[in-house]
Coordinates of N, CA, C and O and ligand atoms in Angstrom, one line a residue:
X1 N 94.1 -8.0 21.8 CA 93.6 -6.7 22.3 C 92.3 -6.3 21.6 O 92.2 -6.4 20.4
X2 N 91.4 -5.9 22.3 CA 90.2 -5.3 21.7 C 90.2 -4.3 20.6 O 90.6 -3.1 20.7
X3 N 89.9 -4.7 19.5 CA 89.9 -3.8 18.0 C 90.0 -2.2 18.1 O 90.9 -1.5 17.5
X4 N 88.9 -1.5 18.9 CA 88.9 -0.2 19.2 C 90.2 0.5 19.8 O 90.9 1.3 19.2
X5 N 90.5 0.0 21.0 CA 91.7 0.2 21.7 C 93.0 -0.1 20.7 O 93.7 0.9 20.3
X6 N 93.3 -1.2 20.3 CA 94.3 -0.8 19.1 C 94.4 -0.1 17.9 O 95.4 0.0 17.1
X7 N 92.6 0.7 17.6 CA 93.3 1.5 16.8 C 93.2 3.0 17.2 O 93.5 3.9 16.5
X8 N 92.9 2.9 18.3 CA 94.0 4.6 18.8 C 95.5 4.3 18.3 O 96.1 5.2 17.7
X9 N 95.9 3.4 18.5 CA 97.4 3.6 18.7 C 98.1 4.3 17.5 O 98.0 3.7 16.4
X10 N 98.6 5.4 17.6 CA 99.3 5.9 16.6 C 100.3 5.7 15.8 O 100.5 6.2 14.7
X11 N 101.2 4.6 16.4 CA 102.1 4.3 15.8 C 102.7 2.6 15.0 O 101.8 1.8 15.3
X12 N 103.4 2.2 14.4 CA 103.7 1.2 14.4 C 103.7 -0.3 15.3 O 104.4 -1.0 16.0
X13 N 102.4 -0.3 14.7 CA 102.4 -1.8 16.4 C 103.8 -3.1 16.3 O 104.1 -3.6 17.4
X14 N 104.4 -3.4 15.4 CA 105.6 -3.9 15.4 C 107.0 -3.1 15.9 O 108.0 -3.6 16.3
X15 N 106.7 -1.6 15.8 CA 108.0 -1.3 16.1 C 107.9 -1.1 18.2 O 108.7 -1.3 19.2
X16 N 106.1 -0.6 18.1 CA 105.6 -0.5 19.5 C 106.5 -1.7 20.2 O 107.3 -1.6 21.1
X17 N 106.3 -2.9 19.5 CA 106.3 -4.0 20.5 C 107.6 -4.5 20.4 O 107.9 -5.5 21.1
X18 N 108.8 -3.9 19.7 CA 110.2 -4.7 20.0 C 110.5 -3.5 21.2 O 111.1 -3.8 22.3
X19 N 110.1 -2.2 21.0 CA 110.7 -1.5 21.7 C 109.9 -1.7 23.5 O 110.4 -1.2 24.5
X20 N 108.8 -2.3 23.7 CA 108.6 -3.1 25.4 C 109.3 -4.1 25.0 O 110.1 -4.0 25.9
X21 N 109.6 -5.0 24.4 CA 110.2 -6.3 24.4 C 112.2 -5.7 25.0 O 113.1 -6.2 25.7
X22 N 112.1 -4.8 24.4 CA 113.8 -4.7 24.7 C 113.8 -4.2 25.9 O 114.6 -4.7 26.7
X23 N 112.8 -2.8 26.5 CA 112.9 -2.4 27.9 C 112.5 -3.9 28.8 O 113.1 -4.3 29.8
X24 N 111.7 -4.4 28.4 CA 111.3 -6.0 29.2 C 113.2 -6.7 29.7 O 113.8 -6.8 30.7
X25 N 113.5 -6.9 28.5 CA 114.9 -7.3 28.7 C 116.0 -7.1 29.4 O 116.8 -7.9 29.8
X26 N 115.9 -5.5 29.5 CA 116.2 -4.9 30.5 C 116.2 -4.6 31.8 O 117.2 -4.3 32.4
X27 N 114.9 -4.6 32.2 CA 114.3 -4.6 33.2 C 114.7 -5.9 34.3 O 115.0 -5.6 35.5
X28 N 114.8 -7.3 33.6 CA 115.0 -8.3 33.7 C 116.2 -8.7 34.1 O 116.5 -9.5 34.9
X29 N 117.3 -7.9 33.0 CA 118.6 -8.0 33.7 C 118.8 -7.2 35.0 O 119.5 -7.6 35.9
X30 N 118.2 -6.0 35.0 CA 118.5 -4.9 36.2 C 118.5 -5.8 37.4 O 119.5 -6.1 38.1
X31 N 116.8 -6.3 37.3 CA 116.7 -7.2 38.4 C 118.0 -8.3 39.0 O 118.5 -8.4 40.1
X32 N 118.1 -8.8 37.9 CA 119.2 -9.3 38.6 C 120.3 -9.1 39.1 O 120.7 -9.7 40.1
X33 N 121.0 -8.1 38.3 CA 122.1 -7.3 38.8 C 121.7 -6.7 40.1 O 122.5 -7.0 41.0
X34 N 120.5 -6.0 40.5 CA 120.6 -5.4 42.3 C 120.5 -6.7 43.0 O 121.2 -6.9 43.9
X35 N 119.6 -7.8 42.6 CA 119.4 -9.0 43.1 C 121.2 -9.5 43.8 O 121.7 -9.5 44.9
X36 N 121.7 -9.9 42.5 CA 123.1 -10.8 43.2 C 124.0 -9.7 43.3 O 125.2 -10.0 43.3
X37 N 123.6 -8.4 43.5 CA 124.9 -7.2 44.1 C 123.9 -7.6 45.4 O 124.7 -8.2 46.1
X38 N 122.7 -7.6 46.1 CA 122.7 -7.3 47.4 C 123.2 -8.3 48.1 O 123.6 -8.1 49.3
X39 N 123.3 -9.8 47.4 CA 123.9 -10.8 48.0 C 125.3 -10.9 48.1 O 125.6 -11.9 48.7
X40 N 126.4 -10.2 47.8 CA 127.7 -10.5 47.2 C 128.0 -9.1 47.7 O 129.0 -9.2 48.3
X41 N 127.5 -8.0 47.8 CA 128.5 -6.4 48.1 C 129.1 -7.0 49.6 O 128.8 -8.0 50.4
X42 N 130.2 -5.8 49.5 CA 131.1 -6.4 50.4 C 131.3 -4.5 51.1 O 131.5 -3.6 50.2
X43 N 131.3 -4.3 52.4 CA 132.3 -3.2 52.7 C 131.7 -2.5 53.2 O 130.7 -3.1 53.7
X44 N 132.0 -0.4 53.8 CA 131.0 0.1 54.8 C 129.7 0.4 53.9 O 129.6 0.5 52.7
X45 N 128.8 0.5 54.9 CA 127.2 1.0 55.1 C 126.8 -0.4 54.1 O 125.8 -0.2 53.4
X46 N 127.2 -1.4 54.1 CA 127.0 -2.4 53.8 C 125.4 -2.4 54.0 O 124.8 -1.8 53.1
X47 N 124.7 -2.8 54.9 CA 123.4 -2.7 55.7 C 122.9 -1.8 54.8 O 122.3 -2.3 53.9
X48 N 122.9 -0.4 55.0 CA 121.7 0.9 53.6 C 122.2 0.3 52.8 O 121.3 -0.6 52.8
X49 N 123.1 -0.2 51.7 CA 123.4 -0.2 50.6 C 122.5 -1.6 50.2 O 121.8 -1.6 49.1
X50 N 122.6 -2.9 51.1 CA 121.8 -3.9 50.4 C 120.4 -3.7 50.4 O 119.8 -4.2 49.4
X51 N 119.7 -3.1 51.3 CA 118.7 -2.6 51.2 C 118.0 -1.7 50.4 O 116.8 -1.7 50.4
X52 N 118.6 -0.8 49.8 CA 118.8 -0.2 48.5 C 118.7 -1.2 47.6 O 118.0 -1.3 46.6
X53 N 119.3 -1.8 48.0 CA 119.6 -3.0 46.1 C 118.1 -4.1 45.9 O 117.6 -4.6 44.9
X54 N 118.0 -4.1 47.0 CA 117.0 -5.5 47.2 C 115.4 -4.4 46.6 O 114.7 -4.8 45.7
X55 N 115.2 -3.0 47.4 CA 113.9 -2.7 47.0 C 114.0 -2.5 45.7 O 112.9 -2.4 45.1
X56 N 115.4 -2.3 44.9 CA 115.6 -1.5 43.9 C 115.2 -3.0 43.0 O 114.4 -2.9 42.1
X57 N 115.6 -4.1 43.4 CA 115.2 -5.1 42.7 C 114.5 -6.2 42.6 O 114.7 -7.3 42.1
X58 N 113.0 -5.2 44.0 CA 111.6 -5.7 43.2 C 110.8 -4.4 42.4 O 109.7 -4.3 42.0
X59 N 111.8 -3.6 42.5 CA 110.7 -2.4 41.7 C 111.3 -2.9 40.1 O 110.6 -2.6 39.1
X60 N 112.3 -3.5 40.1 CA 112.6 -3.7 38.7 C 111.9 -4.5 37.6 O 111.5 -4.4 36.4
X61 N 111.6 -5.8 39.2 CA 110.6 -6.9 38.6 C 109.3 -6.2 38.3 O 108.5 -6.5 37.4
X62 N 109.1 -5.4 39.1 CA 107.3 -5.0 39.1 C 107.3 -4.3 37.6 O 106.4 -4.5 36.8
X63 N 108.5 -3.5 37.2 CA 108.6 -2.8 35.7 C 107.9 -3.9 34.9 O 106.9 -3.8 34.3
X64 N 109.3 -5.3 35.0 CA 108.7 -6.1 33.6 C 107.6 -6.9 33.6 O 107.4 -7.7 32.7
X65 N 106.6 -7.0 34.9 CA 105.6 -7.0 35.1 C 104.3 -6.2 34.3 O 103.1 -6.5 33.9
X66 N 105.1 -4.9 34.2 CA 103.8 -4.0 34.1 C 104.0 -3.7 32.2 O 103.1 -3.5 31.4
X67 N 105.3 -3.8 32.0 CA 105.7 -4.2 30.8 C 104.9 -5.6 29.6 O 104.3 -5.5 28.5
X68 N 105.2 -6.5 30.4 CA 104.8 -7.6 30.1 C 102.9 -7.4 29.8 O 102.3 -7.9 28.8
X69 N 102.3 -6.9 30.7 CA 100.7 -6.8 30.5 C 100.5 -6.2 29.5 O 99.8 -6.4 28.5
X70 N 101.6 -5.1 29.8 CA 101.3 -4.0 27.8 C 101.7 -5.0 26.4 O 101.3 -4.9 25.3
X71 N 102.7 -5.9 27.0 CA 103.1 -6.3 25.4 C 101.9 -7.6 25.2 O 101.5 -7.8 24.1
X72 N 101.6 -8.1 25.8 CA 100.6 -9.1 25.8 C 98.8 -8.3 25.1 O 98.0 -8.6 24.2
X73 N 98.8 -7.2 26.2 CA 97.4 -6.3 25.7 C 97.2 -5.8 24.2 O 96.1 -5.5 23.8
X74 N 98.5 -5.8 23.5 CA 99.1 -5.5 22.5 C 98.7 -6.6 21.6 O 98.1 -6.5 20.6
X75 N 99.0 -7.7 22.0 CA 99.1 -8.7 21.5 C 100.4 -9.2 20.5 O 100.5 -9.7 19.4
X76 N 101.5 -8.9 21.6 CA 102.4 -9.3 21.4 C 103.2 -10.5 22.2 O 102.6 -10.9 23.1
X77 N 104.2 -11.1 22.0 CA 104.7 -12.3 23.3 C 106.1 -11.7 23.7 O 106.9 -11.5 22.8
X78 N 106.2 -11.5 25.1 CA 107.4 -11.1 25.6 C 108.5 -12.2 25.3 O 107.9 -13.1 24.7
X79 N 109.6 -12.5 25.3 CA 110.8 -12.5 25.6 C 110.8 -14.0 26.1 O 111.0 -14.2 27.3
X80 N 110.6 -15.2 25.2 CA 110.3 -16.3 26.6 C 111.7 -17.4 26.8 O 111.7 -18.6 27.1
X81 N 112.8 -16.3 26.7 CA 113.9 -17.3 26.4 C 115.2 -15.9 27.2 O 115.6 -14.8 26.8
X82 N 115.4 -16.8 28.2 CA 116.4 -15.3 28.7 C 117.6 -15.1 27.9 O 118.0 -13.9 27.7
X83 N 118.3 -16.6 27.1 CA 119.2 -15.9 26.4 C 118.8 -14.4 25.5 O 119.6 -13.5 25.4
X84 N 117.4 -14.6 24.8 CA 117.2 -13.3 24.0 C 117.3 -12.1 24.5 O 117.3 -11.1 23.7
X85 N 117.4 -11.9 26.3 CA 117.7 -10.6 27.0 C 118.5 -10.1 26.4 O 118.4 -9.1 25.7
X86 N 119.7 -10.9 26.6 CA 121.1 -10.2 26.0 C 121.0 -9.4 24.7 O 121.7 -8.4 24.4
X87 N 119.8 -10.1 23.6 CA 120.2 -9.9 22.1 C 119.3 -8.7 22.0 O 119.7 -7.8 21.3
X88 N 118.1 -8.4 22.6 CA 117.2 -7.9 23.0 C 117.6 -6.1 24.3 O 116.7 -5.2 24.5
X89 N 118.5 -6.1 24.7 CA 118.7 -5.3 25.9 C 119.3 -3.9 25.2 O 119.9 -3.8 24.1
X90 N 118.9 -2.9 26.0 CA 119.9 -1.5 25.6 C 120.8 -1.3 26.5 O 121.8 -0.7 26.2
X91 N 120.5 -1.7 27.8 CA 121.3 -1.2 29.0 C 122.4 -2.2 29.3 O 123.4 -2.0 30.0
X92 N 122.3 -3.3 28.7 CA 123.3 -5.2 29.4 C 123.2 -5.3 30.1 O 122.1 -5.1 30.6
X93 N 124.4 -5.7 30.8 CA 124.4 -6.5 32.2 C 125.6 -6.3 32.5 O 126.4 -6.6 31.6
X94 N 126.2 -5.8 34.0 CA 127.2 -5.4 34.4 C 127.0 -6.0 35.8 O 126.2 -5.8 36.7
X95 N 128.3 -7.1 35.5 CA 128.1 -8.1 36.4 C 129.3 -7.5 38.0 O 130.5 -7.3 37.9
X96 N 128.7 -7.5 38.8 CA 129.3 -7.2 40.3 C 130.5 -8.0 40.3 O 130.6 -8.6 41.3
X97 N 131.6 -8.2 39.1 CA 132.9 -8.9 39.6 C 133.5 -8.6 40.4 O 134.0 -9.5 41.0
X98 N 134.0 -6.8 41.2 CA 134.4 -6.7 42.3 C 132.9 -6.4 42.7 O 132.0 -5.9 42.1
X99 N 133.2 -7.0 44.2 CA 131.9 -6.7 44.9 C 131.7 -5.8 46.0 O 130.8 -5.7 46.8
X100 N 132.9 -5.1 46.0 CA 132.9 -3.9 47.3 C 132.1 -2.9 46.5 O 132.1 -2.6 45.3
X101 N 131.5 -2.4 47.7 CA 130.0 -1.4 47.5 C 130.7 -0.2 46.5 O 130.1 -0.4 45.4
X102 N 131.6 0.7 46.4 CA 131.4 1.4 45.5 C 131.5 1.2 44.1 O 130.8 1.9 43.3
X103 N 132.3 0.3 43.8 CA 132.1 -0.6 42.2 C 130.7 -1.0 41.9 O 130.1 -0.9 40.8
X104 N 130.1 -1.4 43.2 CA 128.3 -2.0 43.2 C 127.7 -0.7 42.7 O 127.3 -0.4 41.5
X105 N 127.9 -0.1 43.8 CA 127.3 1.4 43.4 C 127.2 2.2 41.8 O 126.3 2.7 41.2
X106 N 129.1 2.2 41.4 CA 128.8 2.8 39.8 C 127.9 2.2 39.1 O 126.9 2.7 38.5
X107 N 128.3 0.5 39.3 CA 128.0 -0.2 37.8 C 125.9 0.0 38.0 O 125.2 -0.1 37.0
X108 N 125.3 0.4 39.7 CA 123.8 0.8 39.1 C 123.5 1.9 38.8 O 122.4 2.3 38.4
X109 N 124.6 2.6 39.0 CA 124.1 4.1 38.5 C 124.2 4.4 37.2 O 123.5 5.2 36.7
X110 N 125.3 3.8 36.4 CA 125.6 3.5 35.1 C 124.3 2.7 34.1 O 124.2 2.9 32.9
X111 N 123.3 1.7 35.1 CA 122.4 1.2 34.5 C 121.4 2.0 34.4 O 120.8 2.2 33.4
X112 N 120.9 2.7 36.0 CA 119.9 3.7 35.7 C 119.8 4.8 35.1 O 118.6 5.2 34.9
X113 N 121.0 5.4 34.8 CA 121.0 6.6 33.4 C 120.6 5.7 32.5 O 119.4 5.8 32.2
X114 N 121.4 4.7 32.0 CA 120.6 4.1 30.8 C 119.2 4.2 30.9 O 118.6 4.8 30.0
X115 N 118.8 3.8 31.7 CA 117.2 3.2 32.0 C 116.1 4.5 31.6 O 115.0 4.6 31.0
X116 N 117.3 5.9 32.3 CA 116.4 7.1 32.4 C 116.1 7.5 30.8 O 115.0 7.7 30.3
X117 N 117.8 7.4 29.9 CA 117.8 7.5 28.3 C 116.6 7.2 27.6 O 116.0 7.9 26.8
X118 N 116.3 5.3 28.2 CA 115.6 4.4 27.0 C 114.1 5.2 27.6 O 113.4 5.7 26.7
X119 N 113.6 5.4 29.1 CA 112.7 5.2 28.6 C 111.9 6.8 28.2 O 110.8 7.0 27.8
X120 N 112.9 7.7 28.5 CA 112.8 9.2 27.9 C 112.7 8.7 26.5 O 111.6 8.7 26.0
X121 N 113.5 8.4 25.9 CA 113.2 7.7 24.5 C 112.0 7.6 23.8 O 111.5 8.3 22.9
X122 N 111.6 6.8 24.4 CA 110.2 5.5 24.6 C 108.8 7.1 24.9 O 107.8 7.3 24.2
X123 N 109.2 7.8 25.6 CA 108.1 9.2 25.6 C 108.0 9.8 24.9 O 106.9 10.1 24.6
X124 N 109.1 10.1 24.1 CA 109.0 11.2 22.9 C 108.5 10.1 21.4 O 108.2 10.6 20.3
X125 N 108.5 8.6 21.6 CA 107.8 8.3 20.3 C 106.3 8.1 21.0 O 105.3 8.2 20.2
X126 N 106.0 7.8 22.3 CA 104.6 7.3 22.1 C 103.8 8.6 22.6 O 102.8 8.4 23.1
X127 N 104.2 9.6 22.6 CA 103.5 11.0 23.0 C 102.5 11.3 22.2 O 102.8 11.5 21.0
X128 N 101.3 11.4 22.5 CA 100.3 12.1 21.6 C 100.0 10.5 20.5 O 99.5 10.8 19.4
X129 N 100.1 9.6 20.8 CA 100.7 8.6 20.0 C 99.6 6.9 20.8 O 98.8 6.1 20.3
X130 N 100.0 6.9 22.0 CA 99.9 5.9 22.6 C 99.4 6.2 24.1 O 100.3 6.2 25.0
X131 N 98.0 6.6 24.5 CA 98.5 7.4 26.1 C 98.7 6.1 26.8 O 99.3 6.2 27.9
X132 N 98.2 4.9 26.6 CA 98.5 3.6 27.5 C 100.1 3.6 27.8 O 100.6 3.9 28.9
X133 N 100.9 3.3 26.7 CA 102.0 3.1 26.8 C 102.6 4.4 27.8 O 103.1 4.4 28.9
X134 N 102.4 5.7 27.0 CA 103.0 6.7 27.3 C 102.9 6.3 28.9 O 103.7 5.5 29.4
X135 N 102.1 7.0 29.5 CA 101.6 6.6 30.9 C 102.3 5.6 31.8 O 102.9 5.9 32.8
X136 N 102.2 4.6 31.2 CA 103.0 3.5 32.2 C 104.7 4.1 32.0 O 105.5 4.2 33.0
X137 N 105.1 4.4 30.9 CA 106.6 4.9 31.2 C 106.7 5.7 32.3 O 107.6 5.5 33.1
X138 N 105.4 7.0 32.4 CA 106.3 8.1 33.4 C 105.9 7.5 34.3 O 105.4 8.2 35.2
X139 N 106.0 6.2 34.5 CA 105.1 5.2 36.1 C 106.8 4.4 36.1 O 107.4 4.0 37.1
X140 N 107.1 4.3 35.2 CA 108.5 3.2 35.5 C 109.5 5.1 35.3 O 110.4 5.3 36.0
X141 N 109.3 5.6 34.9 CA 110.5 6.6 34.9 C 110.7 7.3 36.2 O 111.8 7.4 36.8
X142 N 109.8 7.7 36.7 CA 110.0 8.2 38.1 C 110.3 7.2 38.9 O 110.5 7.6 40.0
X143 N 110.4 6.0 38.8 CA 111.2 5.1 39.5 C 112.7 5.3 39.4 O 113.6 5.4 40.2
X144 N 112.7 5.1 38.0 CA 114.0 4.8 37.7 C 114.5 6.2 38.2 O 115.6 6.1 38.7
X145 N 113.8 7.9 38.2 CA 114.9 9.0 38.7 C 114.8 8.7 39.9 O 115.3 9.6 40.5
X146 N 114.3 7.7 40.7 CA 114.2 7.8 42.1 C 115.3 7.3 42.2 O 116.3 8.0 42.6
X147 N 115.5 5.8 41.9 CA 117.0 5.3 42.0 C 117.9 5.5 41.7 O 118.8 5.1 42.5
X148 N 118.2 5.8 40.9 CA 119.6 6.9 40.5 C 119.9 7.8 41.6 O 121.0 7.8 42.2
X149 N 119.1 8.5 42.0 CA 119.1 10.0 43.1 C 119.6 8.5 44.4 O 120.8 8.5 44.8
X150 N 119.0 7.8 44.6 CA 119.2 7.3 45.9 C 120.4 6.7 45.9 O 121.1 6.7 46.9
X151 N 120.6 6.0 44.4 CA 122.2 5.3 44.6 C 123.2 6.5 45.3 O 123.7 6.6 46.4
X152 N 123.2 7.4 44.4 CA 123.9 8.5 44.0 C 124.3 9.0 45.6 O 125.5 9.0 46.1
X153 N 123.4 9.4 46.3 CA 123.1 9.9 47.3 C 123.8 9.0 48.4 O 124.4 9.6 49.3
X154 N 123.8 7.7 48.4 CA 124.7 6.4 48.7 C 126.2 7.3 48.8 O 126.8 8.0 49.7
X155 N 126.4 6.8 47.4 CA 127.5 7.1 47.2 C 128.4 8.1 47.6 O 129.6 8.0 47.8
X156 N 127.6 9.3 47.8 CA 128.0 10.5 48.5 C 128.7 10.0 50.0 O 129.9 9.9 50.3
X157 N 127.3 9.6 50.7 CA 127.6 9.5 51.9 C 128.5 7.9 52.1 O 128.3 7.5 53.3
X158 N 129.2 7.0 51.2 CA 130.2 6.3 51.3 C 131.4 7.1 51.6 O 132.2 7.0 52.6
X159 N 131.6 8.1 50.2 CA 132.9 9.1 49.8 C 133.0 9.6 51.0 O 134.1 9.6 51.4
X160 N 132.3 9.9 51.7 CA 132.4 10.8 53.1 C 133.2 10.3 54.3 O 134.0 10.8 55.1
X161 N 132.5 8.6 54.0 CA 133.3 7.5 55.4 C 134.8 7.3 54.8 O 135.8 7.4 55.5
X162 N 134.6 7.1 53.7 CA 135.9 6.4 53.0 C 136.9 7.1 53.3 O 138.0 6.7 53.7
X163 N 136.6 9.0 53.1 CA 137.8 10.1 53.2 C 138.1 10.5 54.8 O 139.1 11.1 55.2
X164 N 137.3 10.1 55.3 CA 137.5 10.3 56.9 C 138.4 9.1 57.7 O 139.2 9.1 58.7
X165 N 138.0 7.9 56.8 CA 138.7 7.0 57.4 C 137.7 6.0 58.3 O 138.1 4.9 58.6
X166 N 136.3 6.3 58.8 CA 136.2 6.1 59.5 C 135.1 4.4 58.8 O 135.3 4.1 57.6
X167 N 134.3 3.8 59.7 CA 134.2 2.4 59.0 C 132.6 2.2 59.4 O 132.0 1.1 59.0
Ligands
FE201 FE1 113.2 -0.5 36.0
FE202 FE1 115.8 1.3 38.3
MG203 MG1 115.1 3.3 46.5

């Protein structure tokens, strides 16, 4: 990274870079979890719900995309070994063992609060601190409150079929 631009940064450039390296990790597992829940859910509104999952998991990829430019601009190296996701992750991996849609449904809404935690987290250290970094978070956070709202919103209108009976 160009000398000038790194030394705005206010904070710790090692601690900067484990904490994109762990949201990267993250990001990476999400993806996959909406990935093999849209292939595998099972049950009503099946149709909205995989489509839900699928946009939700290329917006996930585009995160550790946009992630990935920052830790490199940094002059750091992302993650080049997926086992280190796991060692590396705050949110895991919550694997779709039952695959009927509302178990689908908790285990992303369970990830995207996480998601909303880390990267509110990640604001309050690079505030006044980092506006690159800062910046790109409220660019992946307002995703992440989108998707929560939208699972959620899902979910609603499952509860609704399920108690009616209807299919
Ligand atoms: Fe994300
Ligand atoms: Fe998300
Ligand atoms: Mg959505």
């Amino acid at each position: 990274m160009g000398t000038k631009g790194k030394s705005i940064i206010g904070i710790d450039l090692s601690e900067l870079l484990t904490l994109l390296n762990k949201a990267f990790s993250d990001e990476w597992l999400a993806y996959y979890q909406y990935w093999i829940g849209s292939k595998i859910v099972k049950g009503p509104m099946k149709e909205a719900i995989i489509a839900e999952l699928i946009q939700h998991s290329s917006d996930e990829l585009r995160h550790s995309e946009m992630l990935t430019t920052r830790i490199i601009q940094l002059g750091g190296t992302p993650p080049i070994r997926p086992e280190d996701w796991y060692k590396l992750t705050n949110c895991g991996y919550d694997a779709p063992e039952d695959p009927f849609v509302r178990p689908v449904l908790e285990q992303n809404i369970k990830g995207e609060q996480c998601a909303i935690s880390t990267y509110q987290n990640m604001l309050d250290i690079t505030r006044d601190k980092d506006p690159i970094t800062y910046n790109m978070v409220v660019q992946i956070l307002q995703d992440e409150v989108e998707h929560e709202e939208d699972l959620q919103s899902l979910l609603e209108d499952l509860e609704v079929i399920m108690t009616t009976g209807a299919k």
